[in-house]
Coordinates of C-alpha atoms in Angstrom, one line a residue:
Chain H
M234 CA 39.0 136.1 -102.3
K235 CA 35.5 136.4 -101.5
T236 CA 34.1 133.2 -98.9
H237 CA 30.9 132.1 -99.7
W238 CA 31.4 129.8 -96.9
A239 CA 32.0 131.7 -94.1
E240 CA 28.4 133.7 -95.6
M241 CA 27.0 130.4 -95.1
K242 CA 28.3 129.9 -91.6
S243 CA 26.8 132.7 -90.6
A244 CA 23.2 132.2 -92.2
A245 CA 23.5 128.5 -91.1
T246 CA 23.2 129.6 -87.2
S247 CA 19.3 128.7 -87.2
I248 CA 18.3 126.9 -89.7
W249 CA 15.0 124.9 -89.1
D250 CA 13.6 122.4 -91.8
L251 CA 10.4 122.6 -92.4
H252 CA 10.0 119.4 -94.6
C253 CA 11.8 116.0 -93.8
H254 CA 10.7 112.3 -94.0
L255 CA 11.4 109.1 -91.9
S256 CA 11.4 107.2 -95.9
G257 CA 14.4 106.7 -98.2
V258 CA 16.6 106.7 -94.8
P259 CA 18.8 103.9 -93.6
G260 CA 17.7 102.5 -90.5
D261 CA 14.7 99.9 -89.1
T262 CA 13.2 101.8 -86.7
P263 CA 11.5 105.6 -87.1
E264 CA 13.9 106.5 -84.2
G265 CA 17.3 105.0 -85.7
R266 CA 16.2 106.9 -89.6
L267 CA 15.8 110.0 -87.1
G268 CA 19.1 110.3 -85.6
H269 CA 20.8 109.3 -89.5
L270 CA 19.0 112.5 -90.7
I271 CA 20.6 114.6 -87.9
A272 CA 23.9 113.0 -88.1
Y273 CA 23.3 114.9 -91.6
A274 CA 21.3 117.7 -90.3
D275 CA 24.4 118.7 -88.0
R276 CA 26.7 118.1 -90.8
M277 CA 25.2 121.1 -92.8
G278 CA 24.1 123.3 -89.5
V279 CA 20.2 122.3 -89.4
E280 CA 19.0 122.9 -86.2
R281 CA 15.6 121.3 -86.2
L282 CA 14.0 119.2 -88.3
C283 CA 10.1 119.2 -88.8
V284 CA 9.1 115.9 -89.5
F285 CA 6.0 114.2 -91.0
M286 CA 4.8 111.0 -92.8
G287 CA 5.6 107.4 -91.3
M288 CA 8.2 104.8 -91.9
E289 CA 5.9 103.6 -94.9
W290 CA 4.0 106.0 -96.6
H291 CA 0.0 105.2 -97.7
Y292 CA -1.5 107.4 -100.6
D293 CA -4.8 107.2 -99.4
P294 CA -4.6 105.8 -96.0
T295 CA -7.2 104.1 -94.1
P296 CA -7.6 106.0 -90.5
E297 CA -5.6 103.1 -89.1
A298 CA -2.6 104.0 -91.8
F299 CA -2.4 107.3 -90.9
R300 CA -2.3 106.7 -87.2
L301 CA 0.5 104.0 -87.3
E302 CA 2.0 106.7 -90.0
N303 CA 2.0 109.2 -86.9
D304 CA 3.2 106.4 -83.8
D305 CA 6.2 106.0 -86.0
V306 CA 7.0 110.1 -85.8
L307 CA 5.7 110.1 -82.8
R308 CA 8.0 107.4 -81.7
A309 CA 11.2 109.0 -83.7
L310 CA 10.0 111.9 -82.0
R311 CA 10.7 110.9 -78.5
H312 CA 13.9 110.0 -78.5
F313 CA 14.8 113.4 -80.0
P314 CA 12.7 116.0 -78.9
D315 CA 14.9 118.8 -79.2
R316 CA 16.3 118.3 -82.4
A317 CA 12.8 117.5 -84.2
L318 CA 9.2 118.7 -84.3
G319 CA 6.0 116.7 -85.6
F320 CA 3.4 117.4 -87.8
V321 CA 0.3 114.8 -88.1
Y322 CA -0.5 113.2 -91.3
L323 CA -4.3 113.4 -92.1
N324 CA -6.7 112.0 -94.7
P325 CA -9.5 114.3 -95.4
K326 CA -12.0 111.7 -96.6
F327 CA -12.5 110.8 -92.8
P328 CA -13.3 113.7 -91.2
Q329 CA -14.4 112.8 -87.3
Q330 CA -10.8 110.6 -87.8
C331 CA -9.2 113.3 -88.9
L332 CA -10.0 115.8 -85.3
D333 CA -9.3 112.9 -82.9
E334 CA -5.9 112.4 -84.6
L335 CA -5.8 116.0 -84.4
N336 CA -6.7 115.9 -81.0
R337 CA -3.9 113.0 -79.8
C338 CA -1.0 114.2 -81.4
V339 CA -1.4 118.1 -81.6
R340 CA -4.0 119.0 -78.5
D341 CA -2.9 116.1 -77.0
G342 CA 0.7 115.6 -77.5
P343 CA 3.8 117.1 -79.3
M344 CA 2.6 117.7 -82.3
V345 CA 2.5 121.5 -83.8
G346 CA 1.7 121.0 -87.7
V347 CA -0.9 119.3 -90.1
K348 CA 0.2 117.4 -93.1
L349 CA -2.2 116.7 -96.1
W350 CA -1.1 114.4 -99.2
V351 CA -2.6 113.4 -101.7
A352 CA -5.6 111.4 -101.1
E353 CA -8.1 114.4 -101.6
H354 CA -8.3 117.4 -103.6
C355 CA -7.5 120.3 -101.2
D356 CA -10.4 122.3 -102.1
A357 CA -12.7 119.7 -100.9
A358 CA -15.9 120.3 -98.4
S359 CA -14.4 117.4 -96.4
L360 CA -11.4 119.5 -95.1
D361 CA -13.3 122.4 -93.5
P362 CA -13.5 120.8 -90.4
L363 CA -9.9 119.5 -90.3
V364 CA -8.6 123.0 -90.5
D365 CA -10.8 124.9 -88.5
R366 CA -9.8 122.6 -85.9
A367 CA -5.9 123.8 -86.8
R368 CA -6.7 127.0 -86.6
E369 CA -7.9 126.7 -83.1
L370 CA -4.8 124.9 -82.2
R371 CA -2.9 127.3 -83.9
V372 CA -1.0 125.1 -86.3
P373 CA -0.5 125.4 -89.9
V374 CA -1.5 122.8 -92.5
F375 CA 1.4 122.0 -94.8
Q376 CA -0.5 120.7 -98.2
H377 CA 1.3 118.9 -100.9
T378 CA 0.9 120.7 -104.2
W379 CA 2.5 119.8 -107.4
L380 CA 1.1 121.1 -111.1
K381 CA 2.6 118.2 -113.8
I382 CA 2.6 118.3 -116.9
T383 CA 2.7 114.4 -116.5
G384 CA -0.2 114.2 -114.8
N385 CA -1.6 114.6 -111.1
L386 CA -2.2 112.0 -108.8
P387 CA -6.1 111.2 -108.5
G388 CA -6.1 112.9 -105.2
E389 CA -3.3 115.4 -105.8
S390 CA -3.8 118.4 -105.1
T391 CA -2.8 121.6 -107.5
P392 CA -1.5 125.4 -106.0
Q393 CA -4.8 126.6 -107.3
E394 CA -7.0 124.3 -105.1
L395 CA -5.0 125.6 -102.2
A396 CA -6.0 129.4 -102.8
A397 CA -9.5 128.3 -102.6
L398 CA -9.3 126.8 -99.7
A399 CA -7.1 129.5 -97.8
A400 CA -9.5 131.7 -99.6
R401 CA -12.0 129.9 -97.6
H402 CA -9.9 130.2 -94.4
P403 CA -8.8 133.2 -94.3
Q404 CA -7.6 132.8 -90.7
T405 CA -5.3 129.6 -90.9
T406 CA -1.9 128.7 -92.2
F407 CA -1.2 127.4 -94.6
I408 CA 2.1 126.0 -96.6
C409 CA 2.0 125.6 -99.9
S410 CA 4.6 122.5 -99.9
H411 CA 6.9 122.3 -103.1
S412 CA 4.9 126.3 -104.1
G413 CA 3.9 123.8 -106.8
G414 CA 5.7 122.1 -108.4
D415 CA 5.8 124.3 -111.2
W416 CA 6.5 127.1 -109.2
E417 CA 6.5 130.0 -111.3
V418 CA 2.8 128.7 -111.6
G419 CA 2.6 127.7 -108.0
L420 CA 3.8 131.4 -106.8
C421 CA 1.4 133.4 -108.8
A422 CA -1.7 130.9 -107.2
I423 CA -0.7 131.9 -103.9
R424 CA 0.1 135.0 -104.0
P425 CA -3.4 136.9 -103.1
H426 CA -3.8 134.9 -100.0
R427 CA -1.7 136.4 -97.5
N428 CA -2.3 133.4 -95.2
V429 CA -0.4 131.0 -97.5
F430 CA 3.2 130.7 -97.5
A431 CA 5.6 129.3 -99.6
D432 CA 8.1 125.8 -99.2
L433 CA 10.8 125.7 -101.2
G434 CA 11.7 122.3 -100.9
G435 CA 11.4 119.1 -102.7
G436 CA 12.1 120.5 -106.4
D437 CA 15.2 120.6 -108.6
P438 CA 17.5 123.5 -107.5
V439 CA 17.0 125.3 -110.1
A440 CA 17.8 129.4 -109.9
G441 CA 15.5 132.0 -109.9
M442 CA 12.8 129.6 -108.2
T443 CA 14.0 131.4 -104.3
E444 CA 14.5 135.6 -105.8
M445 CA 10.4 135.0 -107.3
A446 CA 8.9 133.9 -104.2
V447 CA 10.6 136.6 -102.4
R448 CA 10.0 139.1 -105.1
E449 CA 6.1 137.9 -105.7
L450 CA 5.5 137.1 -102.3
G451 CA 7.7 138.9 -99.7
A452 CA 10.8 137.3 -97.6
D453 CA 8.8 136.9 -95.2
R454 CA 6.3 134.1 -96.7
V455 CA 8.8 131.9 -97.3
L456 CA 10.2 128.9 -95.3
Y457 CA 13.2 126.8 -96.0
G458 CA 12.7 122.9 -96.6
S459 CA 14.5 120.0 -97.7
D460 CA 12.2 117.1 -98.4
I461 CA 14.7 115.0 -97.1
G462 CA 15.4 112.4 -97.7
G463 CA 14.4 112.1 -101.2
R464 CA 16.4 115.0 -101.5
S465 CA 19.4 116.2 -99.9
F466 CA 20.1 119.6 -98.1
A467 CA 22.6 120.1 -100.1
S468 CA 20.5 120.8 -103.3
Q469 CA 17.9 122.5 -101.0
L470 CA 20.2 125.0 -99.0
A471 CA 21.4 125.5 -101.7
K472 CA 18.3 127.3 -103.2
V473 CA 18.8 129.7 -100.4
Y474 CA 22.4 130.1 -100.2
G475 CA 22.6 130.6 -103.7
A476 CA 19.7 132.6 -104.4
K477 CA 20.9 136.5 -105.0
I478 CA 18.4 137.4 -102.0
S479 CA 19.7 140.0 -99.2
E480 CA 20.8 138.5 -96.1
P481 CA 17.8 138.9 -93.7
S482 CA 15.9 137.3 -96.1
K483 CA 17.7 134.7 -96.5
R484 CA 17.7 134.5 -92.2
M485 CA 13.9 134.9 -92.5
I486 CA 13.5 131.6 -95.0
L487 CA 16.3 129.5 -93.6
G488 CA 14.5 129.7 -89.9
G489 CA 13.2 132.9 -88.6
N490 CA 9.6 133.1 -90.4
L491 CA 9.0 129.2 -89.1
R492 CA 9.6 130.0 -85.9
R493 CA 7.5 132.6 -86.0
I494 CA 4.4 130.7 -87.5
L495 CA 5.4 128.3 -85.3
E496 CA 5.1 130.1 -81.6
P497 CA 1.9 130.0 -80.6
V498 CA 1.9 126.6 -80.7
L499 CA 5.3 125.7 -79.4
R500 CA 5.0 128.4 -76.6
A501 CA 1.3 127.0 -75.6
K502 CA 3.6 123.3 -75.6
G503 CA 6.1 125.1 -73.8
V504 CA 8.8 123.8 -76.1
R505 CA 12.1 126.2 -75.6
F506 CA 13.2 127.7 -79.3
Chain U
M238 CA 22.2 102.0 -90.7
N239 CA 25.3 102.8 -91.1
R240 CA 27.7 103.0 -87.8
R241 CA 27.3 107.0 -87.6
G242 CA 22.9 106.4 -87.6
F243 CA 23.4 103.1 -84.8
I244 CA 25.8 105.5 -82.6
L245 CA 23.0 108.4 -82.9
A246 CA 20.3 106.0 -82.5
G247 CA 21.8 104.1 -79.4
C248 CA 22.3 108.0 -78.0
G249 CA 19.1 109.4 -78.0
T250 CA 18.4 110.3 -74.7
S251 CA 21.8 111.9 -74.5
L252 CA 21.7 113.7 -76.9
A253 CA 18.0 114.4 -76.7
A254 CA 19.4 116.6 -73.3
L255 CA 21.7 118.6 -75.1
T256 CA 21.2 122.1 -76.1
V257 CA 22.1 121.8 -79.7
Q258 CA 24.5 124.5 -81.0
P259 CA 24.7 123.9 -84.8
V260 CA 27.9 122.7 -86.4
V261 CA 28.9 123.2 -89.7
A262 CA 31.8 121.1 -90.4
A263 CA 35.7 122.9 -92.2
N264 CA 34.9 123.7 -95.7
P265 CA 35.6 121.3 -97.8
L266 CA 37.4 123.1 -100.3
S267 CA 40.0 125.0 -97.8
T268 CA 41.2 121.2 -97.0
V269 CA 41.2 120.1 -101.1
A270 CA 43.6 121.4 -103.7
R271 CA 41.8 125.1 -105.0
R272 CA 41.7 123.2 -108.1
L273 CA 38.0 122.9 -108.5
I274 CA 36.8 121.9 -112.0
D275 CA 33.2 122.2 -113.1
S276 CA 32.7 119.9 -115.8
N277 CA 28.5 121.1 -116.5
V278 CA 28.4 124.4 -117.3
S279 CA 26.1 126.7 -119.9
L280 CA 26.3 129.5 -121.9
F281 CA 23.6 132.7 -122.8
R282 CA 19.9 131.9 -122.4
W283 CA 17.7 129.1 -120.9
P284 CA 15.0 129.2 -123.8
L285 CA 11.5 129.4 -120.8
R286 CA 13.2 131.7 -118.3
R287 CA 15.6 133.5 -117.4
M288 CA 18.5 133.1 -114.7
P289 CA 20.2 135.3 -112.4
L290 CA 23.7 134.1 -113.5
D291 CA 22.8 133.7 -117.6
E292 CA 25.3 136.2 -118.1
T293 CA 28.6 135.0 -119.2
P294 CA 30.3 137.7 -116.4
R295 CA 27.9 136.7 -114.2
L296 CA 28.7 133.7 -114.0
L297 CA 32.1 133.5 -114.1
S298 CA 32.0 136.1 -111.1
T299 CA 29.8 133.1 -109.5
L300 CA 32.6 130.6 -110.2
R301 CA 35.5 132.5 -109.1
D302 CA 33.8 132.9 -106.0
H303 CA 33.5 129.3 -105.4
Q304 CA 37.0 128.9 -106.5
V305 CA 36.3 127.6 -109.8
A306 CA 39.7 127.1 -111.7
E307 CA 38.1 125.4 -114.6
A308 CA 34.7 124.9 -116.2
W309 CA 33.7 123.3 -118.9
A310 CA 30.8 125.2 -120.9
G311 CA 28.2 124.3 -123.5
S312 CA 25.6 125.7 -124.7
F313 CA 22.0 126.6 -124.2
E314 CA 21.5 127.6 -127.7
G315 CA 22.9 124.1 -128.7
L316 CA 19.7 123.0 -127.8
L317 CA 17.5 124.1 -130.7
H318 CA 18.8 126.5 -132.9
K319 CA 19.8 124.6 -136.6
A320 CA 22.7 126.5 -137.3
Q321 CA 25.0 125.0 -135.0
G322 CA 28.3 126.2 -136.4
S323 CA 27.0 129.6 -135.8
V324 CA 26.4 128.1 -131.9
N325 CA 29.7 126.8 -131.7
S326 CA 31.8 129.8 -133.1
R327 CA 29.4 132.1 -130.4
L328 CA 30.2 130.0 -127.6
T329 CA 34.2 129.6 -128.5
D330 CA 34.3 133.7 -128.8
E331 CA 32.6 134.3 -125.7
C332 CA 35.0 131.7 -123.5
R333 CA 37.8 133.4 -125.3
R334 CA 36.7 136.9 -124.5
R335 CA 34.3 136.8 -121.3
G336 CA 36.0 133.3 -119.9
G337 CA 38.4 135.1 -117.9
G338 CA 40.8 131.8 -118.3
I339 CA 38.4 129.9 -116.5
L340 CA 35.6 128.7 -118.9
R341 CA 36.4 125.9 -122.0
P342 CA 34.1 125.7 -125.0
V343 CA 33.0 122.5 -125.3
G344 CA 30.6 122.4 -128.8
S345 CA 27.4 121.2 -129.5
I346 CA 26.5 118.7 -132.4
N347 CA 23.4 117.1 -134.0
P348 CA 23.4 114.3 -135.8
R349 CA 20.6 114.5 -137.8
L350 CA 21.9 117.8 -139.2
P351 CA 23.0 117.8 -143.0
D352 CA 27.0 117.7 -142.7
W353 CA 27.5 117.4 -139.0
E354 CA 31.0 115.9 -139.8
Y355 CA 32.6 119.0 -140.5
E356 CA 30.8 120.9 -137.5
L357 CA 32.9 118.3 -135.4
R358 CA 36.2 118.5 -137.8
R359 CA 35.3 122.9 -137.0
C360 CA 34.9 121.6 -132.9
A361 CA 38.4 120.2 -133.2
L362 CA 40.5 121.9 -135.4
E363 CA 39.4 125.2 -135.5
H364 CA 37.5 125.7 -132.4
R365 CA 39.9 123.7 -130.1
M366 CA 37.7 122.4 -128.1
P367 CA 38.2 120.0 -126.0
G368 CA 34.9 117.7 -126.2
I369 CA 31.7 118.0 -127.5
R370 CA 28.0 117.6 -125.9
L371 CA 25.1 115.8 -127.0
H372 CA 21.3 116.5 -126.4
P373 CA 19.9 113.5 -128.3
N374 CA 16.4 114.1 -126.8
Y375 CA 16.3 117.4 -127.8
H376 CA 17.7 116.6 -131.5
G377 CA 15.1 113.2 -132.0
Y378 CA 17.4 110.6 -131.9
G379 CA 17.9 107.6 -129.9
L380 CA 21.7 105.9 -128.8
E381 CA 20.7 103.1 -131.1
D382 CA 21.1 105.7 -133.8
P383 CA 24.0 104.6 -136.0
A384 CA 24.4 108.3 -136.7
F385 CA 25.5 108.2 -132.7
E386 CA 27.7 105.4 -133.0
R387 CA 29.5 107.1 -135.9
L388 CA 29.9 110.6 -134.1
L389 CA 31.4 108.6 -131.2
R390 CA 33.5 106.7 -133.1
V391 CA 34.7 110.6 -135.7
A392 CA 34.6 112.7 -132.2
S393 CA 37.2 109.3 -130.4
D394 CA 39.3 109.7 -133.8
L395 CA 39.3 113.5 -133.9
G396 CA 40.4 113.5 -129.2
L397 CA 37.5 115.2 -128.5
W398 CA 35.6 113.4 -125.5
V399 CA 32.1 113.7 -125.3
Q400 CA 29.3 114.6 -123.0
L401 CA 25.6 113.1 -123.4
A402 CA 23.0 115.0 -121.1
L403 CA 20.4 112.8 -120.8
A404 CA 18.3 115.7 -119.4
M405 CA 18.5 119.1 -118.4
E406 CA 15.3 119.9 -116.3
D407 CA 12.5 117.4 -114.4
E408 CA 10.0 116.7 -117.0
R409 CA 6.9 116.9 -114.3
M410 CA 7.6 121.0 -114.7
M411 CA 8.6 121.1 -119.0
H412 CA 6.7 124.0 -121.2
P413 CA 3.7 121.9 -122.4
L414 CA 4.8 122.5 -125.8
M415 CA 8.5 121.4 -125.1
R416 CA 8.3 118.6 -123.6
V417 CA 11.5 116.4 -123.4
L418 CA 11.7 112.8 -122.2
P419 CA 15.1 112.3 -120.6
V420 CA 17.3 110.3 -123.3
D421 CA 17.5 105.8 -122.9
P422 CA 21.0 105.4 -121.9
T423 CA 20.4 101.6 -122.4
P424 CA 21.9 100.7 -126.2
L425 CA 25.0 102.6 -124.6
S426 CA 27.0 99.8 -123.3
T427 CA 26.3 97.6 -126.7
V428 CA 27.6 100.9 -128.6
L429 CA 30.9 101.6 -126.2
K430 CA 31.7 98.0 -127.2
V431 CA 32.4 99.0 -130.5
V432 CA 33.8 102.5 -129.7
P433 CA 36.3 101.5 -127.1
K434 CA 38.4 104.8 -127.7
C435 CA 35.7 106.7 -126.8
R436 CA 35.4 108.9 -123.3
L437 CA 32.0 109.6 -122.1
L438 CA 30.8 111.8 -119.3
L439 CA 27.6 111.7 -118.5
V440 CA 26.0 114.9 -117.4
N441 CA 23.0 115.7 -115.9
A442 CA 22.2 111.6 -115.3
L443 CA 21.8 111.0 -111.8
R444 CA 17.9 111.8 -112.3
T445 CA 17.1 108.9 -113.8
L446 CA 20.4 106.3 -114.4
R447 CA 20.7 104.8 -111.0
A448 CA 21.6 101.4 -109.7
K449 CA 22.7 98.6 -111.6
P450 CA 22.5 99.7 -115.3
L451 CA 24.9 103.2 -114.0
L452 CA 27.2 101.1 -112.2
E453 CA 27.8 98.7 -115.2
L454 CA 28.6 101.7 -117.1
L455 CA 31.2 103.5 -114.9
S456 CA 32.5 100.0 -114.7
T457 CA 33.4 99.3 -118.2
G458 CA 36.4 101.9 -118.0
Q459 CA 35.3 104.9 -120.5
V460 CA 32.6 105.9 -119.0
W461 CA 32.4 109.0 -115.8
V462 CA 29.5 110.6 -114.6
E463 CA 28.7 114.0 -112.4
I464 CA 26.8 115.5 -109.5
S465 CA 24.6 117.8 -110.6
M466 CA 21.6 115.3 -110.6
L467 CA 22.3 113.3 -108.1
E468 CA 20.2 113.5 -104.7
G469 CA 19.1 111.6 -101.8
I470 CA 20.3 112.5 -98.2
G471 CA 24.4 111.3 -98.0
G472 CA 23.6 111.1 -101.6
L473 CA 27.2 111.4 -103.0
G474 CA 28.5 109.5 -100.1
T475 CA 26.6 106.7 -101.0
L476 CA 27.7 106.7 -104.7
L477 CA 31.1 105.9 -103.7
S478 CA 30.2 103.6 -102.0
Q479 CA 28.9 102.0 -105.2
V480 CA 30.5 103.3 -107.7
R481 CA 34.5 103.6 -108.6
N482 CA 36.0 106.5 -107.5
D483 CA 37.9 107.6 -110.3
R484 CA 34.5 108.0 -112.2
V485 CA 33.0 110.4 -110.5
L486 CA 33.2 114.4 -111.7
F487 CA 32.1 117.9 -109.7
G488 CA 29.4 119.5 -112.2
S489 CA 27.2 122.2 -111.5
H490 CA 24.9 122.7 -114.4
A491 CA 24.5 126.2 -113.3
P492 CA 23.6 128.6 -114.4
L493 CA 20.1 126.5 -114.6
F494 CA 20.8 125.1 -110.7
Y495 CA 21.9 127.1 -108.1
F496 CA 26.0 126.4 -108.3
E497 CA 26.3 126.0 -104.4
S498 CA 23.9 122.5 -104.7
A499 CA 26.9 120.4 -106.4
L500 CA 29.3 122.9 -103.6
L501 CA 27.7 121.4 -100.7
K502 CA 26.9 117.7 -101.6
L503 CA 30.7 117.7 -101.2
Q504 CA 29.9 118.6 -97.2
E505 CA 26.9 116.9 -96.5
S506 CA 28.5 113.5 -97.1
E507 CA 31.3 112.4 -94.7
L508 CA 34.7 111.9 -97.6
T509 CA 38.1 111.0 -97.6
Q510 CA 40.9 113.9 -98.7
K511 CA 41.7 111.6 -101.2
Q512 CA 37.6 110.9 -102.7
L513 CA 37.3 115.0 -102.0
D514 CA 40.6 115.7 -104.4
A515 CA 39.6 113.3 -107.1
I516 CA 35.6 114.8 -107.2
V517 CA 36.9 118.6 -107.3
S518 CA 39.4 117.9 -110.1
G519 CA 41.5 114.6 -110.1
N520 CA 39.4 112.6 -112.1
A521 CA 38.3 115.8 -114.5
S522 CA 42.1 116.0 -115.4
S523 CA 42.3 112.2 -115.5
L524 CA 39.6 112.4 -118.6
V525 CA 41.5 115.2 -120.0
K526 CA 44.4 113.2 -119.8
T527 CA 43.3 109.8 -121.2
S528 CA 42.7 111.4 -124.2
P529 CA 44.7 110.2 -127.3
L530 CA 45.3 113.6 -128.5
K531 CA 45.9 115.0 -124.9
H532 CA 48.7 117.4 -126.6
R533 CA 45.7 119.7 -128.0
H534 CA 44.0 120.2 -125.0
G535 CA 45.5 123.2 -123.8
H536 CA 43.9 126.3 -122.8
Q537 CA 42.6 128.2 -125.0

């Protein structure tokens, strides 16, 4: 009998999860929640978690609110520095405060990426200063995107808008969160831009998604992420384990690509990986 | 925070000092009886996309690789085809010819079509199906429709269990010309009271049906639910802490979903042996056995 479980375990040697949250998780403190996530990560063979946004989320946060959310993540990271990495959450409507927070959390702190959610459409000119600064700090910009037939939130970005931003900043690394949600459209939108990676996380485990991402972008531009705690490790890891792609491609998606993206900033910070 | 979370939070410093080698616990299926029953697969083509396993031999190969002994197979054709008799004949034939002794056909019935009772009897008496699958949102009726109650009554009289699909896919990413809202399950508890013999399995339900309404339905003794659309960290463990453990079945929603999604949920939550046995096959067997005409439910 063919044992796919053994296959899963062999591929699970160094899984890095790109997309984790502290919301939707039991616990009264950030470190309590992250500890909870890590307990499940251990069961699923996930080695590192990239965490962003705080215990309480805001669609359109004030600078004070996004600083507090980042404080939650910084506090959690202090308890699990060898298991978790942080991305700084920003609102591009406040350019100077974004730069200040980038400096606080990335230049002077442990964070290794930028997270943008639904406060502002990502093709807006207000993003340019923070994107430039992210490039200087050699960290990726993780942009939420979703194409909803039911209607997007007022500031919610589409993958097409991310493609426009990426075209303006060809030297910056972007990650297209959820692969655009409607991934058959989203993957095509980002396909021309080699500086844009696809995040598999957060949608239903619809079969064929990962195969299309590898076919259209190449396995070196595809990243595993779960979007826990709203989602499960199970449904999102299945997108890789269940995909009809090569084993080397699976290893790249499960962690190799993310390590490659983060290598400059991790080395600069002296993080062992 | 549960005990595990509390312990980890309290040990943060010492954990941080460890060089972590990820550990995957043992294959859950190695510790359970090797008789996995998948209560929710479908055959043929999804109308809007080709999928890696949408040919029966490929689906069957994956099911076999994962030790599936039995899979209850509906038909994607049942969503939109009007000639449901042909849909059910093709499904039965496919299961018989290419099902490898694993696939059991689950018929499609649309009570908005004329003479649906005849098709229902064919499912039971001609095709010898164990159950049927309903798609009210694709067929244009709500659960308050008297035809739904009558369908449940006739199906139960024929010894058929009923699968009620609340959804097929995330409504946010549907094709603009085929937007189908999830089924509203609110009338269900009222309907079931007047059809006490009905045995109902909710499929693709846990995306939209949660909390108190779910608990109330599962407590009726007539309703089961499968896990394909269950989400959230440790979702299965959380669900089992809230509902009757004899009501939860393994279901993958393959080939539309990756089969491994449901399988890995057995790994993500820490389950007792008894819980695992029940989910992978015990509860499905109970659902079949509780049917009043169980003598007709032999394998095809």
